[in-house]
Amino acid sequence: MPELERIIRTEYSDLMQKSYIDYAMSVIVSRALPDARDGLKPVQRRTLYDMSELGIRSDRPYRKSARIVGDTMGKYHPHGDSSIYDCLVVMAQDFKKSLPLVDGHGNFGNIEGDGAAAMRYTEARLAPFTEDAFLADLDKDVVDFVPNFDETEKEPSVLPVKVPNFLINGSEGIAVGMATATPPHNLGEIIDAEIAYLDDPEISVRDLMRYVKGPDFPTGGIVVNADELPAVYATGTGKIRIRGRVEIEKGKGGHKNVVITEIPYTMIGAGIGKFLSDVAALSESKLTNDIVDITNQSSKEGIRIVIELKKDADAENFRNLLYKKTRLEDTFGVNMLAIRDGRPETLDLKSAIACSADFQYELARRKFTNLLSREQKRREIQEGLIKACNVIDLVIEIIRGSKDRAMSKDCLVNGNTEGIRFRSRESAVMAAQLLFTEAQADAILDMRLYKLSGLELQALIKEHEETVANIYYYEDILEQRESMTRVIVKELKDIRKKYAVPRRTEIVQAEEVVVKPREVAEEEVIFLMDRFGYARVVDTGTFERNQEAIYAEQRFVLRVKNTGRVCLFTEEGLLHTIRVSDLPSGKLRDKGVPVDNVSNFVSSKESIVFAASQSELNLYRLIFVTRNAMMKVVDGGEFDVSRRTVAATALGEGDTVLSVAVLTDQVNVILQSKKGMFLKFPVEQIPEKKKGAVGVRGMKLDAGDELEAVYYATALDSPTITWRDRPLSLGHLKLANRDGKGTKQR
């Protein structure tokens, strides 16, 4: 009979959920987040291990990066060559890593964002620091080895790193639903903190910060929120504010030069080009008129960006302007997330150091257990050889009297003398009492005759004494935690002495920069905004000469002061304000800038229904009408706010603002619904409310109906509209009261 199919029914949503969780955990654990023990992501660990296996050490010639990448991908990391090469490049860049783990030869990119050359052109080898602190004990069985992806090779589950690399070199990575961002730190400070923790495991984070002053970025710079660092290190999350280092020099002809010599860590790469563009934009947006020239004189020796200012410029104020308006002052968002015990966990400073310290104890335990076992085996053999030398004549007699090696070994180990020819009965009796171990017997049978010389015997006895001393030393380390701690501390001090460098980032508590406002003569200008959301200002003379074209092409045209603000009211009930000084001033045909760039308005999500000068709003009241026919009058003074965005009105669920109008000489209001209902009533029936109120109902709407238009009539004039292809005079509509159903117009 044919085999019956077995169908397992399951919910599709359950299957998708399980599959996504499996995928997410795979990315989190196996790709994006570092291990808290060695501070390495899997691709970094595999690349370094492969370089070690290939013998590409610091004292040997460089090897092609393509060779390293190909071998790593084929053996350990089957996720594409680009991820491996990118990892190799970053580990070789001294402007990204406090202590580079790879010694690169060739073009490995630069701090200004130029990428590395193709892997076939560059070469690399391990850095000495990596050999000493990451790979030194890999041959001593101190870490577990696991099968690779196709189970044809073995790879270490973690490298035996002797320092808290998670903190020293930092880490950045994006997983599924989480991300890690750990700033780099100074090697010497971190080692001092770990030694302090080893001496006192109860030490607090604040006491650890006596050693760890803060992050130490390879690009230098100045951390300016020192008071907030204790909270960052106590929680493992927070924000670090970094400023570039700026010097003011005398230039030619009495000019002043503002020179940037260090940049924030977050500006590495394309950020420098963006910074130069932002500085140029300061002049274009008229935030400053002091810039004469900008030159980027950076080289391999370091960063040097020179901004030449006018003779009478206030250089200090301009420096503050750079901090305020460009990324020369930036924020590094800290989230010290790492894999600990197989799970992602946010670590504070003490937890990160404790995790490294616990790992050091585990490495030391396995290392000295392995060394002890080796020394015990050596002692066993040495004692056997010394014993054999004392009865060498008997041993030779056993070997000469035996038929083969097996018979000799059986006699030496088990005392079996059967079949062996001895010179005397006493020799046979003595041979039966030797009882060597199997390892000793093999060593005796393999021993060469020159070992019987007096000097060789003395050397063997001295070697045995050293082995016994080593055994006592290793046993003391394994039995006494204090002894193991001393060994770990000594290794840490040796690494610090050899590789520690002075701190590069300054830690201070600085006040927020204040930019003195540029004195501008107040004058009237014309605010223009087209239907695409591009805004600008023109002078009144240009407006007077081109009024007809301006009104035809622009959606909003307002007379404003160049020192004032423009208010934009949106369908979503929000008020966005724009400083007129933030808008470009130019010719009539200039395009302007999107209002998104100078306010919190988001054109893809919001729609503007009304615009007005903020100064003029103080003189009037505004009428708000929503699509669900809610209405109110609000005093314009309530919109005299300094914040860029506030709520202009409260809205019911699903409701939006249809119209905002200035209340001047209007007598009647006419509401028109989509279904053709018209309601006309006096404006005085609309109550005045606060901007946070919803308002009152202006018209009863049928199910599925909403307001489509709002019209106003004055005492002298009523509008005439086109309704269904024919004119409709709204003055002929019957006057009713608010909250009526209105009349149907066919």
XYZ file of C-alpha atoms in Angstrom:
746
model
C 0.000 0.000 0.000
C 1.253 3.503 -0.758
C 2.508 5.479 2.231
C -0.197 7.806 3.554
C 0.576 11.527 3.668
C 0.627 13.092 7.102
C -0.902 16.584 7.056
C -0.262 18.840 10.043
C -2.732 21.718 10.282
C -1.614 24.941 11.916
C -2.633 28.598 12.013
C -0.808 30.643 9.401
C -0.369 33.502 11.885
C 1.228 31.136 14.426
C 3.632 29.816 11.802
C 4.571 33.332 10.679
C 5.068 34.474 14.268
C 7.360 31.556 15.077
C 9.338 31.983 11.869
C 9.788 35.711 12.449
C 10.882 35.214 16.049
C 13.420 32.591 14.924
C 14.717 34.988 12.269
C 14.876 37.900 14.703
C 16.808 35.914 17.303
C 19.193 34.668 14.620
C 19.962 38.257 13.582
C 20.248 39.419 17.198
C 22.514 36.640 18.441
C 24.401 35.585 15.307
C 24.838 38.796 13.332
C 24.206 42.237 14.814
C 25.033 42.306 18.539
C 28.437 41.749 20.190
C 29.115 39.190 22.891
C 29.643 40.904 26.240
C 32.649 38.648 26.969
C 34.894 39.501 24.013
C 33.013 42.520 22.653
C 32.978 41.043 19.145
C 30.247 40.322 16.652
C 30.381 36.895 14.997
C 31.811 38.279 11.738
C 34.607 40.070 13.628
C 35.409 36.987 15.699
C 35.502 34.722 12.667
C 37.673 37.090 10.661
C 40.266 37.398 13.427
C 40.267 33.652 14.057
C 40.691 32.918 10.355
C 43.640 35.326 10.156
C 45.184 33.527 13.121
C 44.648 30.143 11.477
C 46.202 31.417 8.234
C 49.231 32.567 10.210
C 48.854 36.224 9.171
C 50.528 37.505 12.306
C 52.029 40.906 13.043
C 55.605 39.712 12.484
C 54.833 38.138 9.122
C 54.152 39.661 5.671
C 50.783 41.173 4.817
C 48.319 39.006 2.907
C 45.721 40.085 0.358
C 42.406 41.033 1.934
C 40.630 38.982 -0.738
C 42.439 35.880 0.557
C 41.274 36.552 4.106
C 37.705 37.344 3.053
C 37.423 34.273 0.828
C 38.785 31.913 3.471
C 36.536 33.366 6.190
C 33.462 33.130 3.985
C 34.229 29.585 2.863
C 34.935 28.260 6.332
C 33.022 30.259 8.904
C 30.804 33.141 7.691
C 28.685 32.306 4.608
C 26.899 35.674 4.467
C 28.613 37.358 1.534
C 32.035 38.866 1.046
C 30.964 42.495 1.467
C 30.028 42.099 5.149
C 33.360 40.398 5.904
C 35.436 42.973 4.030
C 33.525 45.870 5.601
C 34.242 44.328 9.003
C 37.956 43.929 8.141
C 38.140 47.553 6.996
C 36.506 48.937 10.144
C 38.808 46.882 12.404
C 41.765 48.507 10.629
C 40.540 52.138 10.835
C 42.161 54.046 13.697
C 39.519 56.786 13.460
C 36.734 54.305 14.273
C 38.460 51.992 16.760
C 40.345 53.127 19.861
C 42.737 50.242 19.282
C 42.570 48.810 15.734
C 42.570 45.015 15.714
C 43.914 44.705 12.159
C 47.030 46.232 10.632
C 45.944 47.366 7.166
C 48.234 48.077 4.238
C 46.830 50.115 1.370
C 43.776 52.319 1.040
C 41.442 51.485 3.922
C 39.346 54.647 3.567
C 39.616 57.874 5.498
C 37.803 59.937 8.092
C 36.145 62.080 5.396
C 34.066 59.174 4.117
C 36.114 57.927 1.166
C 35.672 54.158 1.011
C 38.403 51.552 1.089
C 39.882 50.193 -2.124
C 38.615 46.859 -3.431
C 39.750 43.855 -1.444
C 41.982 42.677 -4.275
C 44.147 45.779 -3.812
C 44.492 45.953 -0.028
C 46.466 43.775 2.365
C 46.201 43.090 6.073
C 47.629 41.242 9.037
C 46.840 40.968 12.724
C 47.782 43.878 14.986
C 50.167 43.071 17.889
C 47.464 44.098 20.387
C 45.101 41.511 18.901
C 47.683 38.754 19.238
C 48.504 39.606 22.848
C 45.017 40.384 24.154
C 42.681 38.360 21.916
C 44.421 35.229 20.643
C 47.328 34.494 23.003
C 45.680 31.608 24.894
C 43.609 30.157 22.090
C 45.755 26.996 22.046
C 45.259 26.287 25.771
C 41.677 24.977 25.564
C 40.280 28.040 27.350
C 37.160 28.447 25.176
C 34.705 26.045 23.616
C 34.915 25.251 19.924
C 31.708 24.646 17.970
C 31.042 23.271 14.480
C 30.915 25.775 11.644
C 27.879 26.195 9.380
C 28.475 22.952 7.437
C 30.161 21.047 10.289
C 33.421 20.631 8.382
C 35.458 22.952 10.621
C 35.571 24.063 14.245
C 35.450 27.675 15.343
C 35.657 29.301 18.805
C 32.337 30.332 20.317
C 34.156 33.303 21.861
C 37.731 34.583 21.701
C 39.819 34.539 24.930
C 40.004 38.328 25.172
C 41.893 39.547 28.240
C 40.407 43.068 28.359
C 36.853 44.515 28.356
C 36.862 45.033 24.580
C 33.105 45.718 24.597
C 33.887 49.038 26.298
C 37.335 49.735 24.819
C 36.443 49.609 21.121
C 32.704 50.086 21.522
C 30.159 48.654 19.151
C 27.340 49.740 16.874
C 24.768 47.484 15.243
C 21.105 47.270 14.287
C 19.224 44.047 14.936
C 15.499 43.295 14.681
C 13.628 45.509 17.120
C 16.790 46.581 18.951
C 20.123 48.262 18.392
C 23.421 48.666 20.198
C 25.519 51.827 20.401
C 28.437 51.673 22.826
C 31.036 54.459 22.664
C 34.750 53.580 22.676
C 36.767 54.153 25.856
C 40.386 54.580 26.893
C 42.234 51.271 27.360
C 44.190 52.427 30.414
C 41.094 53.751 32.196
C 39.041 50.625 31.529
C 41.837 48.334 32.744
C 42.217 50.442 35.905
C 38.456 50.146 36.476
C 38.564 46.368 36.014
C 41.463 46.055 38.447
C 39.462 48.120 40.948
C 36.506 45.781 40.450
C 38.703 42.699 40.931
C 39.960 44.184 44.208
C 36.426 45.074 45.352
C 33.486 43.402 43.547
C 31.090 45.561 45.606
C 32.419 48.778 44.078
C 29.728 51.166 42.815
C 29.346 52.689 39.370
C 30.173 56.117 40.761
C 33.425 54.781 42.268
C 34.284 53.092 38.959
C 33.903 56.474 37.296
C 36.892 57.680 39.295
C 38.837 55.617 36.761
C 36.548 55.835 33.696
C 36.083 59.566 33.148
C 33.827 59.001 30.147
C 34.056 57.860 26.537
C 37.331 58.363 24.681
C 36.611 58.781 20.991
C 39.434 58.168 18.509
C 38.518 61.474 16.841
C 39.031 63.390 20.095
C 36.526 66.173 20.612
C 34.973 67.458 23.822
C 32.180 65.780 25.812
C 30.256 68.700 27.303
C 27.667 67.030 29.557
C 29.886 65.518 32.257
C 27.113 65.858 34.865
C 24.889 63.482 32.886
C 27.522 60.750 32.481
C 26.901 59.069 35.879
C 23.274 58.443 34.866
C 24.386 57.127 31.471
C 26.836 54.666 33.007
C 24.414 53.656 35.765
C 21.728 52.632 33.255
C 23.670 51.822 30.104
C 21.497 54.244 28.132
C 21.445 57.978 27.597
C 22.903 60.739 25.468
C 26.429 62.069 25.244
C 26.883 65.540 23.779
C 30.113 65.957 21.816
C 31.654 69.095 20.375
C 34.442 69.443 17.886
C 37.535 71.332 18.964
C 37.708 74.850 17.562
C 40.663 77.222 17.645
C 40.702 80.871 16.640
C 43.782 82.005 14.719
C 44.910 85.237 13.143
C 44.636 85.206 9.381
C 46.042 87.341 6.617
C 45.176 91.023 6.399
C 43.676 91.173 9.874
C 41.078 88.489 9.181
C 40.201 85.887 11.800
C 40.275 82.167 11.072
C 38.058 79.695 12.883
C 39.910 76.351 12.662
C 38.301 72.992 13.439
C 41.031 70.549 14.518
C 38.855 67.751 15.965
C 35.364 66.643 14.982
C 32.626 64.776 16.873
C 32.799 60.994 16.476
C 29.358 61.076 14.839
C 30.683 63.258 12.001
C 32.990 60.546 10.616
C 32.478 59.973 6.902
C 29.907 61.919 4.918
C 29.255 64.076 7.997
C 32.253 66.251 7.150
C 30.884 67.066 3.698
C 27.495 67.762 5.258
C 29.159 70.054 7.796
C 30.827 72.089 5.059
C 27.469 72.394 3.268
C 25.780 73.482 6.508
C 28.423 76.160 7.087
C 27.878 77.488 3.581
C 24.120 77.443 4.203
C 24.602 79.768 7.181
C 25.476 82.524 4.717
C 22.774 81.574 2.232
C 20.112 81.711 4.937
C 21.535 85.000 6.214
C 22.188 83.631 9.695
C 25.639 85.173 9.359
C 27.381 87.543 6.975
C 30.843 86.976 8.462
C 32.106 84.101 6.280
C 34.713 84.979 3.652
C 35.985 81.520 2.681
C 35.845 77.860 3.720
C 38.701 75.425 3.045
C 39.167 71.794 4.070
C 42.897 71.342 4.713
C 42.553 67.916 6.367
C 45.231 65.320 5.651
C 46.697 62.122 7.092
C 48.102 64.232 9.913
C 44.605 65.149 11.106
C 41.531 67.307 10.673
C 41.937 70.965 9.749
C 38.932 72.874 8.435
C 39.550 76.621 8.124
C 36.729 79.181 7.998
C 37.971 82.685 7.205
C 35.906 85.496 8.733
C 35.646 89.211 8.097
C 37.909 91.568 10.017
C 35.189 92.870 12.316
C 33.554 89.471 12.914
C 32.857 88.177 16.414
C 34.758 84.869 16.235
C 33.491 83.611 19.600
C 29.888 84.199 18.609
C 30.506 82.527 15.245
C 31.948 79.479 17.029
C 28.779 79.273 19.117
C 26.754 79.558 15.911
C 28.614 76.521 14.516
C 27.813 74.535 17.641
C 24.171 75.599 17.524
C 23.385 75.272 13.820
C 25.671 72.490 12.562
C 26.744 69.024 13.643
C 29.923 70.411 15.175
C 28.004 69.745 18.381
C 26.189 66.436 18.123
C 24.644 63.738 20.269
C 25.806 60.140 20.614
C 22.892 57.985 21.748
C 24.204 55.341 24.157
C 22.556 51.932 24.381
C 25.051 49.420 25.782
C 23.268 46.320 24.514
C 25.160 43.037 24.236
C 24.637 39.280 24.311
C 25.066 37.988 27.851
C 24.424 34.335 28.674
C 22.845 33.897 25.248
C 20.345 36.755 25.649
C 20.435 40.455 24.713
C 20.885 42.631 27.771
C 21.546 46.318 28.379
C 24.651 46.592 30.550
C 25.666 49.413 32.834
C 29.357 50.191 33.400
C 29.724 47.818 36.347
C 27.856 44.976 34.614
C 30.054 45.281 31.520
C 33.232 45.193 33.613
C 31.872 42.381 35.802
C 31.025 40.321 32.743
C 34.595 40.718 31.480
C 36.049 39.931 34.918
C 33.951 36.770 35.278
C 35.126 35.752 31.827
C 38.756 36.311 32.891
C 38.277 33.987 35.853
C 36.773 31.338 33.584
C 39.639 31.696 31.111
C 42.203 31.494 33.916
C 40.536 28.435 35.449
C 40.534 26.557 32.157
C 44.019 27.758 31.225
C 45.699 26.724 34.468
C 43.729 23.493 34.693
C 45.102 22.609 31.285
C 48.634 23.734 32.192
C 48.448 21.780 35.449
C 47.438 18.661 33.567
C 50.372 19.105 31.173
C 52.846 19.628 34.010
C 51.532 16.588 35.878
C 52.070 14.458 32.788
C 55.570 15.879 32.407
C 56.310 15.176 36.079
C 55.151 11.602 35.657
C 57.527 11.070 32.742
C 60.392 12.929 34.401
C 60.068 10.858 37.573
C 60.038 7.697 35.472
C 63.202 8.725 33.620
C 65.002 9.666 36.834
C 64.017 6.371 38.404
C 65.136 4.543 35.260
C 68.527 6.286 35.330
C 69.056 5.021 38.876
C 68.523 1.400 37.713
C 69.701 1.857 34.155
C 71.686 -1.401 34.114
C 68.565 -3.349 35.049
C 66.489 -1.502 32.441
C 69.052 -2.284 29.748
C 69.099 -5.913 30.877
C 65.282 -6.059 30.526
C 65.365 -4.506 27.043
C 68.204 -6.788 25.820
C 66.544 -9.891 27.258
C 63.132 -9.166 25.700
C 61.993 -10.435 22.318
C 60.223 -7.172 21.402
C 59.108 -3.750 22.703
C 55.813 -5.112 23.989
C 57.570 -7.629 26.227
C 59.874 -4.924 27.615
C 56.956 -2.589 28.292
C 54.927 -5.342 29.962
C 57.816 -5.992 32.310
C 58.392 -2.326 33.115
C 54.688 -1.679 33.754
C 53.313 -4.898 35.183
C 56.492 -6.602 36.463
C 55.933 -9.588 34.121
C 59.369 -11.207 33.646
C 58.189 -14.300 31.815
C 60.195 -14.947 28.654
C 62.903 -12.380 29.452
C 66.506 -13.601 29.801
C 68.194 -12.164 32.884
C 71.789 -12.565 33.945
C 70.786 -13.542 37.482
C 67.759 -14.402 39.564
C 68.244 -11.202 41.578
C 67.788 -9.157 38.386
C 64.471 -10.906 37.657
C 63.239 -10.236 41.203
C 64.185 -6.568 40.968
C 62.610 -6.229 37.502
C 59.306 -7.538 38.838
C 59.246 -4.672 41.367
C 59.848 -1.691 39.016
C 56.157 -1.016 38.174
C 56.466 2.063 35.918
C 53.329 3.703 34.465
C 52.585 3.196 30.791
C 53.628 6.765 29.946
C 56.881 6.291 31.872
C 57.563 2.997 30.170
C 57.060 4.527 26.713
C 59.405 7.402 27.604
C 62.057 4.961 28.865
C 61.846 2.842 25.741
C 62.087 5.979 23.561
C 64.997 7.430 25.533
C 68.278 7.908 23.692
C 71.588 6.748 25.176
C 73.078 10.256 25.386
C 70.487 11.000 28.066
C 72.549 8.793 30.394
C 75.364 11.350 30.553
C 75.882 13.164 33.809
C 75.006 16.608 32.465
C 71.808 15.372 30.861
C 70.776 13.688 34.100
C 71.410 16.896 36.041
C 69.364 18.860 33.490
C 66.556 16.318 33.857
C 66.592 16.669 37.636
C 66.539 20.500 37.344
C 63.678 20.333 34.840
C 61.795 18.084 37.253
C 62.262 20.598 40.058
C 60.866 23.359 37.808
C 57.921 21.156 36.870
C 57.143 20.463 40.536
C 57.351 24.195 41.266
C 54.974 24.908 38.376
C 52.529 22.320 39.680
C 52.508 23.933 43.126
C 52.090 27.362 41.451
C 49.189 26.230 39.257
C 47.497 24.405 42.134
C 47.750 27.539 44.260
C 46.144 29.625 41.474
C 43.310 27.129 41.046
C 42.682 26.707 44.776
C 43.115 30.310 45.923
C 40.953 32.953 44.233
C 43.314 35.674 45.493
C 46.177 34.034 43.629
C 44.129 33.828 40.433
C 43.176 37.492 40.839
C 46.858 38.461 41.123
C 47.610 36.641 37.875
C 44.729 38.357 36.044
C 45.749 41.756 37.413
C 49.361 41.209 36.314
C 48.245 40.391 32.762
C 46.029 43.479 32.705
C 48.880 45.699 33.911
C 51.229 44.250 31.293
C 48.716 45.035 28.524
C 48.119 48.532 29.892
C 51.856 49.233 30.061
C 52.355 48.084 26.479
C 49.292 49.493 24.702
C 47.693 52.278 26.777
C 47.599 55.712 25.126
C 46.758 59.143 26.565
C 43.107 60.186 26.581
C 42.030 61.967 23.400
C 38.546 63.220 24.362
C 38.187 65.971 26.928
C 35.376 65.665 29.503
C 33.858 68.925 30.767
C 30.575 70.330 31.976
C 29.816 73.208 29.638
C 26.926 75.596 29.494
C 24.649 75.502 26.485
C 25.998 77.813 23.825
C 24.271 81.132 23.358
C 24.317 82.877 19.996
C 23.883 86.607 20.084
C 21.118 87.475 17.656
C 22.281 89.319 14.586
C 20.976 92.851 14.647
C 18.660 93.327 11.680
C 16.861 96.501 10.713
C 13.146 95.788 10.890
C 11.341 96.167 7.580
C 8.239 94.959 5.842
C 8.587 92.070 3.384
C 6.157 89.869 1.470
C 5.817 86.199 2.428
C 5.062 83.934 -0.549
C 4.149 80.255 -0.488
C 3.151 78.296 -3.593
C 0.841 75.294 -3.833
C 3.835 72.916 -3.583
C 4.780 74.212 -0.115
C 7.858 76.242 -1.130
C 8.170 79.522 0.777
C 10.319 82.635 0.495
C 10.137 86.391 0.971
C 10.520 89.255 -1.493
C 10.850 92.954 -0.885
C 7.828 95.216 -1.189
C 9.162 96.854 -4.360
C 9.236 93.519 -6.185
C 5.735 92.790 -4.929
C 4.322 96.117 -6.065
C 5.688 95.605 -9.586
C 4.430 92.022 -9.948
C 1.221 91.832 -7.907
C -0.909 90.227 -10.596
C 1.591 87.430 -11.307
C 2.239 86.840 -7.612
C -1.438 86.445 -6.694
C -1.963 84.152 -9.698
C 0.945 81.833 -8.836
C 1.102 81.843 -5.048
C -1.242 80.165 -2.585
C -0.491 82.484 0.329
C 0.689 86.106 0.076
C 1.228 87.943 3.376
C 2.731 91.240 4.462
C 5.054 90.456 7.381
C 7.983 91.928 9.280
C 11.383 90.384 8.597
C 11.749 89.933 12.377
C 8.332 88.311 12.827
C 6.728 84.919 12.373
C 4.246 83.302 10.007
C 1.520 81.023 11.399
C 0.388 77.970 9.408
C -2.876 76.288 10.475
C -3.361 72.678 9.307
C -6.313 70.341 8.804
C -5.018 68.309 11.734
C -5.674 71.195 14.115
C -2.020 72.167 14.551
C -0.335 75.542 14.390
C 3.206 75.644 12.960
C 5.214 78.853 13.202
C 8.031 79.923 10.865
C 10.548 82.632 11.596
C 10.639 84.978 8.618
C 14.399 85.269 9.120
C 14.723 81.527 8.348
C 13.290 82.031 4.867
C 15.443 82.892 1.853
C 15.063 86.322 0.338
C 15.602 86.582 -3.364
C 14.245 87.353 -6.754
C 10.663 86.771 -7.841
C 11.425 83.571 -9.763
C 13.555 81.959 -7.050
C 12.099 78.663 -5.865
C 12.391 79.135 -2.098
C 12.629 76.322 0.463
C 10.073 73.687 1.530
C 8.311 74.760 4.692
C 9.179 71.297 6.049
C 12.803 72.499 6.283
C 12.072 75.565 8.422
C 9.263 74.245 10.640
C 7.840 71.047 12.101
C 5.277 70.847 9.310
C 5.298 67.503 7.440
C 3.917 67.934 3.936
C 3.397 64.192 3.427
C 1.050 63.967 6.432
C -0.493 67.459 6.838
C -2.356 70.005 4.747
C -2.362 73.765 5.326
C -5.755 75.491 5.408
C -4.791 79.012 6.503
C -1.724 81.238 6.916
C -1.343 84.575 8.683
C 1.223 86.911 10.188
C 1.540 86.235 13.910
C 1.719 89.921 14.755
C -1.585 90.618 12.941
C -3.368 87.732 14.657
C -3.116 89.623 17.948
C -5.475 92.239 16.480
C -8.256 89.886 15.382
C -10.363 86.887 16.254
C -10.436 83.673 14.193
C -13.387 81.508 13.145
C -12.687 77.739 13.104
C -14.969 75.379 11.155
C -14.440 71.600 10.924
C -15.788 69.064 8.436
C -18.107 67.697 11.121
C -19.607 71.221 11.401
C -18.012 72.103 14.757
C -17.449 75.870 15.082
C -15.958 78.412 17.441
C -14.391 81.863 17.594
C -10.905 82.144 19.177
C -9.073 85.285 20.198
C -5.985 85.661 17.979
C -3.811 86.503 20.970
C -3.902 82.852 22.000
C -1.676 82.051 19.016
C 1.105 84.412 20.076
C 3.399 81.518 21.046
C 7.147 80.995 20.795
C 7.016 77.233 20.283
C 7.329 75.960 16.718
C 4.240 73.739 17.004
C 1.150 73.887 19.234
C -2.413 72.590 19.067
C -4.567 75.274 17.442
C -7.861 73.553 18.271
C -9.246 70.344 19.714
C -10.880 67.932 17.271
C -13.353 65.120 17.680
C -12.476 61.632 16.529
C -12.077 61.496 12.762
C -12.678 65.248 12.383
C -10.455 67.728 10.528
C -10.320 71.503 10.164
C -12.112 72.726 7.042
C -11.657 76.477 7.354
C -9.936 79.125 9.451
C -10.862 82.762 8.764
C -10.218 86.158 10.318
C -13.385 87.663 11.836
C -13.731 91.250 10.620
C -16.990 92.610 9.178
C -18.757 89.286 8.435
C -22.455 89.285 9.342
C -23.644 85.866 8.209
C -21.979 82.496 7.728
C -23.172 79.951 5.115
C -22.306 76.253 5.566
C -22.495 73.896 2.588
C -22.425 70.103 2.924
C -21.374 67.566 0.313
C -24.973 66.425 -0.103
C -26.094 69.920 -1.075
C -27.491 71.152 2.250
C -27.067 74.908 2.890
C -27.484 76.637 6.251
C -27.243 80.404 6.722
C -27.176 81.995 10.159
C -25.688 85.055 11.928
C -21.997 84.957 12.819
C -22.849 86.293 16.274
C -24.372 82.882 17.098
C -20.879 81.304 17.041
C -19.561 81.427 20.642
C -16.040 82.479 21.564
C -13.981 79.626 23.026
C -10.419 78.865 24.026
C -8.141 77.243 21.469
C -8.206 73.991 23.438
C -12.017 73.659 23.104
C -13.828 71.580 20.480
C -16.512 74.238 19.825
C -20.251 73.947 19.159
C -22.192 72.315 16.361
C -23.014 74.676 13.525
C -25.178 72.352 11.420
C -26.924 69.009 11.813
C -25.545 66.622 9.214
C -27.125 63.469 7.858
C -25.285 60.182 8.188
C -22.332 60.082 5.814
C -22.474 63.813 5.138
C -19.840 66.431 5.978
C -19.168 70.095 5.309
C -17.610 70.899 1.973
C -17.386 74.704 2.012
C -17.837 77.764 4.228
C -18.877 81.215 2.922
C -19.265 84.575 4.655
C -21.515 87.541 3.863
C -21.118 91.136 4.966
C -23.835 93.729 5.494
C -23.182 95.112 1.991
C -22.353 92.005 0.008
C -23.227 88.308 -0.272
C -21.191 85.957 -2.465
C -22.563 84.230 -5.546
C -21.203 80.740 -6.186
C -21.498 78.238 -8.997
C -23.641 75.334 -7.844
C -24.159 72.426 -10.199
C -23.176 74.433 -13.260
C -25.419 77.396 -12.502
C -25.005 80.521 -10.381
C -26.406 80.534 -6.836
C -26.710 83.800 -4.896
C -26.164 83.023 -1.229
C -27.871 86.303 -0.290
C -31.213 84.785 -1.361
C -30.930 81.907 1.133
C -33.316 82.078 4.069
C -31.685 83.210 7.308
C -31.989 80.507 9.992
C -30.382 79.658 13.317
C -27.230 77.703 14.157
C -27.550 73.933 14.593
C -30.273 73.585 11.979
C -30.407 71.085 9.102
C -30.484 73.726 6.401
C -32.209 73.543 3.034
C -31.556 71.353 0.028
C -30.360 73.130 -3.121
C -30.993 71.234 -6.362
